[in-house]
CSV table of C-alpha atoms and ligand atoms in Angstrom, one decimal:
chain,number,residue,atom,x,y,z
A,1,MET,CA,5.7,6.3,19.2
A,2,GLN,CA,4.5,6.0,15.2
A,3,HIS,CA,6.5,3.7,13.5
A,4,LEU,CA,5.8,2.6,9.2
A,5,ILE,CA,5.3,-0.6,8.8
A,6,SER,CA,1.8,-1.0,6.6
A,7,PRO,CA,0.3,2.0,4.8
A,8,LEU,CA,-2.8,2.4,6.2
A,9,ASP,CA,-0.6,3.6,9.2
A,10,PHE,CA,-1.4,6.9,8.4
A,11,SER,CA,-5.0,8.3,8.0
A,12,VAL,CA,-6.4,9.4,4.6
A,13,GLU,CA,-6.0,13.6,6.3
A,14,LYS,CA,-2.1,12.5,7.5
A,15,LEU,CA,-1.0,10.7,4.1
A,16,ASP,CA,-2.3,14.4,2.8
A,17,GLU,CA,0.1,16.6,5.1
A,18,LEU,CA,2.6,14.0,4.5
A,19,LEU,CA,2.0,14.5,0.9
A,20,ASP,CA,1.6,18.2,0.7
A,21,LEU,CA,5.5,18.9,2.8
A,22,ALA,CA,6.7,16.2,-0.2
A,23,ASN,CA,5.4,18.5,-2.8
A,24,ASP,CA,6.9,22.0,-0.6
A,25,ILE,CA,10.5,20.1,-0.3
A,26,GLU,CA,10.3,19.6,-4.2
A,27,GLN,CA,9.6,23.2,-5.0
A,28,ASN,CA,11.5,24.8,-1.5
A,29,PRO,CA,14.4,22.2,-1.2
A,30,GLU,CA,16.7,24.9,0.7
A,31,LYS,CA,14.4,25.6,3.2
A,32,TYR,CA,14.7,22.1,4.7
A,33,VAL,CA,18.5,22.2,4.3
A,34,HIS,CA,19.4,21.8,7.9
A,35,ALA,CA,15.9,20.5,9.7
A,36,CYS,CA,17.6,17.0,10.7
A,37,GLU,CA,21.0,18.5,11.6
A,38,GLY,CA,22.6,16.5,14.2
A,39,LYS,CA,20.1,12.8,14.1
A,40,LYS,CA,21.1,9.9,12.5
A,41,LEU,CA,19.4,7.3,10.4
A,42,ALA,CA,20.4,3.7,10.5
A,43,THR,CA,20.1,1.7,7.3
A,44,CYS,CA,19.3,-2.0,8.4
A,45,PHE,CA,19.3,-3.8,5.3
A,46,TYR,CA,19.4,-7.6,5.0
A,47,GLU,CA,18.0,-7.8,1.7
A,48,PRO,CA,19.5,-6.3,-0.7
A,49,SER,CA,18.6,-2.5,-2.3
A,50,THR,CA,19.8,0.4,-5.0
A,51,ARG,CA,16.4,2.5,-5.0
A,52,THR,CA,15.6,2.1,-1.3
A,53,ARG,CA,18.5,1.9,0.5
A,54,LEU,CA,20.5,4.8,-1.1
A,55,SER,CA,16.9,7.4,-1.9
A,56,PHE,CA,17.1,7.0,2.6
A,57,GLU,CA,20.2,8.0,2.9
A,58,ALA,CA,20.4,11.1,-0.1
A,59,ALA,CA,16.6,11.7,2.2
A,60,MET,CA,18.9,12.4,5.6
A,61,LEU,CA,21.7,13.6,3.1
A,62,ASN,CA,19.4,16.8,2.2
A,63,LEU,CA,18.0,17.2,5.2
A,64,GLY,CA,21.9,17.6,7.0
A,65,GLY,CA,21.3,14.4,9.2
A,66,SER,CA,23.6,11.7,8.5
A,67,VAL,CA,23.4,8.2,8.4
A,68,LEU,CA,24.8,4.7,9.4
A,69,GLY,CA,24.0,0.8,9.0
A,70,PHE,CA,24.3,-2.4,6.7
A,71,SER,CA,23.4,-3.0,3.5
A,72,ASP,CA,24.4,-7.0,3.9
A,73,ALA,CA,22.6,-9.4,6.1
A,74,ALA,CA,26.0,-11.1,6.1
A,75,SER,CA,27.8,-8.0,7.7
A,76,SER,CA,25.9,-7.5,10.1
A,77,SER,CA,25.6,-10.0,14.0
A,78,ALA,CA,22.7,-11.4,12.2
A,79,THR,CA,25.4,-14.1,11.5
A,80,LYS,CA,25.9,-14.7,14.6
A,81,GLY,CA,22.7,-15.6,15.3
A,82,GLU,CA,21.3,-11.9,16.7
A,83,SER,CA,17.6,-10.9,16.4
A,84,VAL,CA,15.7,-8.3,14.8
A,85,SER,CA,14.9,-7.2,17.9
A,86,ASP,CA,17.8,-7.4,20.2
A,87,THR,CA,19.2,-5.8,16.6
A,88,ILE,CA,17.1,-2.7,16.7
A,89,ARG,CA,17.2,-2.0,20.8
A,90,VAL,CA,20.9,-1.8,19.9
A,91,ILE,CA,20.7,0.4,17.2
A,92,SER,CA,17.9,2.9,19.5
A,93,CYS,CA,20.7,3.7,21.1
A,94,TYR,CA,23.3,4.8,18.2
A,95,ALA,CA,20.7,6.5,16.2
A,96,ASP,CA,17.3,8.9,15.9
A,97,ILE,CA,15.5,6.8,12.9
A,98,CYS,CA,15.6,3.5,11.3
A,99,ALA,CA,14.5,1.8,7.9
A,100,ILE,CA,14.8,-1.6,7.9
A,101,ARG,CA,14.5,-4.4,4.9
A,102,HIS,CA,14.6,-7.8,5.6
A,103,PRO,CA,13.5,-10.9,3.8
A,104,LYS,CA,10.7,-12.1,6.1
A,105,GLU,CA,7.4,-10.9,6.5
A,106,GLY,CA,6.4,-9.3,9.9
A,107,ALA,CA,10.0,-8.6,10.8
A,108,ALA,CA,9.6,-4.8,10.7
A,109,LEU,CA,6.6,-5.4,12.9
A,110,VAL,CA,9.1,-7.1,15.5
A,111,ALA,CA,11.4,-4.7,15.7
A,112,SER,CA,9.2,-1.7,15.5
A,113,SER,CA,7.1,-3.2,18.9
A,114,LYS,CA,11.2,-3.6,21.1
A,115,SER,CA,12.2,0.0,19.2
A,116,LEU,CA,12.9,2.9,21.5
A,117,ILE,CA,13.0,4.7,17.7
A,118,PRO,CA,10.6,5.3,15.0
A,119,VAL,CA,11.0,2.3,12.4
A,120,ILE,CA,10.6,2.4,9.3
A,121,ASN,CA,9.5,-0.7,7.1
A,122,ALA,CA,11.6,-0.7,4.1
A,123,GLY,CA,10.1,-4.3,2.7
A,124,ASP,CA,9.3,-7.3,4.2
A,125,GLY,CA,9.5,-10.3,2.1
A,126,GLY,CA,6.8,-10.4,-0.1
A,127,HIS,CA,4.2,-9.0,2.0
A,128,GLN,CA,4.5,-5.1,2.2
A,129,HIS,CA,6.4,-2.0,0.8
A,130,PRO,CA,5.0,1.2,2.5
A,131,THR,CA,7.3,3.8,1.6
A,132,GLN,CA,7.3,2.4,-2.7
A,133,THR,CA,3.6,3.0,-2.0
A,134,LEU,CA,4.0,6.8,-0.5
A,135,THR,CA,6.8,7.3,-3.7
A,136,ASP,CA,3.8,6.2,-6.0
A,137,LEU,CA,1.0,7.9,-4.3
A,138,LEU,CA,3.6,11.7,-4.6
A,139,THR,CA,4.3,10.7,-8.1
A,140,ILE,CA,0.4,9.9,-8.7
A,141,ARG,CA,-0.6,12.8,-7.6
A,142,SER,CA,1.5,15.3,-8.5
A,143,LEU,CA,1.2,14.2,-11.9
A,144,LYS,CA,-2.1,13.0,-12.5
A,145,GLY,CA,-3.5,15.8,-10.1
A,146,ARG,CA,-5.7,13.3,-8.3
A,147,LEU,CA,-5.6,10.5,-6.3
A,148,ASP,CA,-9.5,9.6,-7.0
A,149,SER,CA,-11.7,8.6,-10.3
A,150,LEU,CA,-8.2,6.5,-11.6
A,151,THR,CA,-8.4,2.8,-13.0
A,152,ILE,CA,-5.8,1.4,-12.4
A,153,GLY,CA,-3.4,-1.1,-14.1
A,154,LEU,CA,-1.2,-3.6,-11.9
A,155,CYS,CA,0.8,-5.6,-14.2
A,156,GLY,CA,3.2,-8.4,-13.8
A,157,ASP,CA,3.9,-10.2,-10.6
A,158,LEU,CA,0.9,-9.6,-8.4
A,159,LYS,CA,1.8,-12.8,-6.5
A,160,PHE,CA,5.3,-12.0,-5.0
A,161,GLY,CA,5.5,-8.1,-5.6
A,162,ARG,CA,4.9,-6.8,-2.7
A,163,THR,CA,4.5,-3.1,-4.0
A,164,VAL,CA,1.7,-3.7,-4.8
A,165,HIS,CA,0.5,-5.0,-2.0
A,166,SER,CA,1.0,-1.9,-0.5
A,167,LEU,CA,0.4,0.0,-3.4
A,168,ILE,CA,-4.1,-1.6,-3.5
A,169,HIS,CA,-4.5,-1.5,0.5
A,170,ALA,CA,-3.6,2.5,0.2
A,171,LEU,CA,-5.8,3.4,-3.0
A,172,ILE,CA,-8.9,1.4,-2.1
A,173,ARG,CA,-9.0,4.5,0.8
A,174,TYR,CA,-10.1,6.9,-2.5
A,175,GLN,CA,-13.1,7.2,-4.1
A,176,ASN,CA,-13.7,5.6,-7.7
A,177,VAL,CA,-11.5,3.7,-7.3
A,178,LYS,CA,-10.9,0.7,-10.3
A,179,PHE,CA,-8.0,-1.8,-10.4
A,180,VAL,CA,-7.4,-4.1,-13.6
A,181,LEU,CA,-5.0,-6.4,-12.2
A,182,ILE,CA,-2.8,-8.4,-15.3
A,183,SER,CA,-0.9,-11.2,-14.6
A,184,PRO,CA,0.0,-14.9,-15.6
A,185,GLU,CA,-2.2,-17.2,-13.6
A,186,GLU,CA,0.9,-18.1,-11.9
A,187,LEU,CA,0.8,-15.0,-10.3
A,188,ARG,CA,-2.1,-13.8,-9.3
A,189,VAL,CA,-2.7,-11.4,-6.6
A,190,PRO,CA,-2.6,-13.7,-3.3
A,191,ASP,CA,-5.7,-14.8,-2.0
A,192,TYR,CA,-5.5,-12.6,1.7
A,193,ILE,CA,-5.7,-9.3,-1.3
A,194,ARG,CA,-8.7,-10.4,-3.0
A,195,ASN,CA,-10.7,-12.0,-1.0
A,196,ASP,CA,-9.6,-9.6,2.0
A,197,VAL,CA,-9.0,-6.4,0.8
A,198,LEU,CA,-10.6,-6.5,-2.9
A,199,LEU,CA,-14.0,-8.2,-2.2
A,200,GLU,CA,-14.6,-7.2,1.3
A,201,ASN,CA,-14.1,-3.6,0.5
A,202,ASN,CA,-16.5,-3.7,-2.6
A,203,ILE,CA,-13.1,-2.4,-4.8
A,204,GLU,CA,-14.5,-3.0,-8.6
A,205,PHE,CA,-11.3,-4.9,-10.0
A,206,ARG,CA,-10.8,-7.2,-12.8
A,207,GLU,CA,-8.1,-9.4,-13.6
A,208,MET,CA,-6.7,-10.0,-17.3
A,209,VAL,CA,-4.1,-12.4,-18.6
A,210,ARG,CA,-3.5,-10.3,-22.0
A,211,LEU,CA,-1.5,-6.3,-21.6
A,212,GLU,CA,-2.9,-4.9,-24.8
A,213,ASP,CA,-6.4,-5.8,-24.2
A,214,ALA,CA,-6.3,-4.8,-20.7
A,215,ILE,CA,-3.8,-1.1,-21.3
A,216,PRO,CA,-7.0,0.7,-23.2
A,217,SER,CA,-9.4,1.6,-20.4
A,218,LEU,CA,-6.2,2.7,-18.0
A,219,ASP,CA,-5.1,6.0,-16.3
A,220,ILE,CA,-1.9,4.5,-14.7
A,221,LEU,CA,-0.3,1.6,-16.5
A,222,TYR,CA,2.1,-0.2,-13.1
A,223,MET,CA,4.3,-2.5,-14.0
A,224,THR,CA,6.5,-4.8,-12.1
A,225,ARG,CA,9.8,-7.2,-12.2
A,226,VAL,CA,9.0,-10.9,-12.3
A,227,GLN,CA,10.0,-11.2,-8.4
A,228,LYS,CA,13.6,-13.9,-9.4
A,229,GLU,CA,14.1,-14.5,-5.8
A,230,ARG,CA,11.0,-15.3,-4.4
A,231,PHE,CA,10.7,-18.4,-7.1
A,232,PHE,CA,11.3,-22.2,-5.6
A,233,ASN,CA,12.7,-23.6,-8.7
A,234,GLU,CA,14.9,-21.3,-11.3
A,235,GLU,CA,12.2,-23.3,-13.9
A,236,ASP,CA,8.7,-21.8,-13.2
A,237,TYR,CA,11.8,-18.1,-13.4
A,238,VAL,CA,12.0,-18.4,-16.7
A,239,ARG,CA,8.9,-19.7,-18.0
A,240,MET,CA,7.3,-16.2,-16.7
A,241,LYS,CA,10.1,-13.7,-16.3
A,242,ASP,CA,9.5,-12.3,-20.5
A,243,PHE,CA,5.4,-12.7,-20.2
A,244,TYR,CA,5.2,-9.3,-20.2
A,245,ILE,CA,7.1,-6.5,-22.7
A,246,LEU,CA,5.2,-3.3,-23.2
A,247,ASN,CA,7.0,-2.1,-26.1
A,248,ALA,CA,6.2,1.1,-28.4
A,249,LYS,CA,3.2,-1.1,-30.2
A,250,LYS,CA,1.1,-1.6,-26.9
A,251,LEU,CA,1.9,1.8,-25.9
A,252,LYS,CA,-0.4,2.5,-29.0
A,253,LEU,CA,-3.6,1.5,-27.8
A,254,ALA,CA,-3.3,3.9,-24.1
A,255,LYS,CA,-4.4,6.9,-23.4
A,256,GLU,CA,-2.3,10.1,-24.6
A,257,ASP,CA,-2.1,10.5,-21.1
A,258,MET,CA,-2.0,7.8,-19.3
A,259,LEU,CA,1.2,7.0,-16.7
A,260,ILE,CA,3.2,4.2,-16.8
A,261,LEU,CA,5.2,3.3,-13.5
A,262,HIS,CA,7.5,1.0,-11.6
A,263,PRO,CA,9.4,0.9,-8.7
A,264,LEU,CA,12.3,-0.4,-10.5
A,265,PRO,CA,14.8,-1.8,-10.8
A,266,ARG,CA,13.5,-2.8,-14.5
A,267,VAL,CA,14.4,-6.0,-15.9
A,268,ASN,CA,12.8,-6.8,-19.5
A,269,GLU,CA,9.2,-6.1,-18.6
A,270,ILE,CA,9.3,-2.2,-20.4
A,271,SER,CA,11.2,-1.8,-23.3
A,272,ILE,CA,13.9,0.9,-23.5
A,273,GLU,CA,12.5,2.0,-26.5
A,274,ILE,CA,10.0,4.0,-25.1
A,275,ASP,CA,11.8,5.5,-22.1
A,276,ASP,CA,11.9,9.0,-24.0
A,277,ASP,CA,7.8,8.5,-24.1
A,278,PRO,CA,6.4,11.3,-21.8
A,279,ARG,CA,4.0,8.7,-20.0
A,280,ALA,CA,6.9,7.1,-19.2
A,281,VAL,CA,7.5,8.7,-15.3
A,282,TYR,CA,9.3,5.5,-13.9
A,283,PHE,CA,12.5,8.1,-13.3
A,284,LYS,CA,10.7,10.9,-12.3
A,285,GLN,CA,9.3,8.0,-9.7
A,286,ALA,CA,12.8,7.3,-8.5
A,287,GLN,CA,13.3,11.9,-7.7
A,288,TYR,CA,9.7,11.4,-6.2
A,289,GLY,CA,11.0,8.5,-3.8
A,290,VAL,CA,13.1,11.2,-2.3
A,291,TYR,CA,11.2,14.2,-1.5
A,292,VAL,CA,8.6,11.4,0.1
A,293,ARG,CA,11.0,9.9,2.5
A,294,MET,CA,12.0,13.6,3.5
A,295,ALA,CA,8.8,14.4,4.5
A,296,LEU,CA,8.6,10.8,6.3
A,297,ILE,CA,12.0,11.5,8.4
A,298,LEU,CA,10.3,14.8,9.6
A,299,THR,CA,7.4,13.7,9.9
A,300,LEU,CA,8.2,10.7,12.2
A,301,LEU,CA,11.2,12.4,14.2
A,302,LYS,CA,9.1,15.6,14.9
A,303,GLU,CA,6.3,13.1,16.4
A,304,ALA,CA,8.7,11.5,18.2
A,305,GLY,CA,10.0,14.5,20.2
A,306,LYS,CA,12.8,14.3,18.3
A,307,LEU,CA,12.5,17.5,16.2
A,308,CYS,CA,12.0,21.1,17.4
B,1,LIG,C1,10.7,-3.1,-5.4
B,1,LIG,C2,11.3,-4.6,-3.5
B,1,LIG,O1,12.2,-4.3,-3.2
B,1,LIG,O2,10.5,-4.8,-3.7
B,1,LIG,N1,11.5,-2.1,-5.7
B,1,LIG,C3,12.1,-1.0,-4.7
B,1,LIG,O3,12.1,-0.7,-3.4
B,1,LIG,N2,11.7,0.1,-6.3
B,1,LIG,C4,10.6,-3.9,-6.6
B,1,LIG,C5,11.2,-4.8,-6.8
B,1,LIG,O4,12.4,-5.1,-6.5
B,1,LIG,O5,10.9,-5.2,-7.9
């Protein structure tokens, strides 16, 4: 059974097909309005989410299917002590496909090992967030026209930001991609990303602290919020939270065609004064998130033999 637990679960070719399908959905949404009629998506969210859960639900509704689930661990049987594997086994009897978000790293993988239906990892702790990565890739490919030969700045909380970890994993498979990792010392990428992913694969990268120094060379600037919920104490969070604020003055240093992405939610790291700049594409990115999730649901249900 094909699941989506890590951004590497699809080959580059398969990923290309998925992004092509997402673009076709964008261009011809009417073709897909009955594609998943009679099918059900379960959304099991043990951690807060607005965009990811609602974009999954919107995706399934756009395909003519229906949705069920919970958006809070407190309202699920987890409070009675049920394990994730038992929950997913049971949900396999109710739904055709499941998206799961959980605060523990590896939870989606455990769920997929016991599941009779395709499982989509909608975020596991500080580890991975593959559907955000599909969204990011679709946004970059659609608006830049390519995924190779890019200098990509990742800025903010690179330690706890799972969207950053997943995006790095996915992008190293394309030719001539260079990274500029912009973070305070305390929030640098974890060693397993630096050593096992970047160094191991001979990927060109630089680590920098000042956004102003990094910005002129970038084709893409991927901003992230400081992940408050993963800090051990409030004091450290308060010290870090406004470390980066992208504003009109800093944006003057950027290339005319640099794209600014952000997985959202934004806190203070992007000033609202630049929201109308044509380079600010984070709200478009949220729209691409729906197309790519539609493509993903279709692809996984087809592979599972649930669609004709
Ligand atoms: C991200 C996440 O949950 O990791 N949000 C999202 O899904 N778009 C980013 C974040 O919370 O900062």
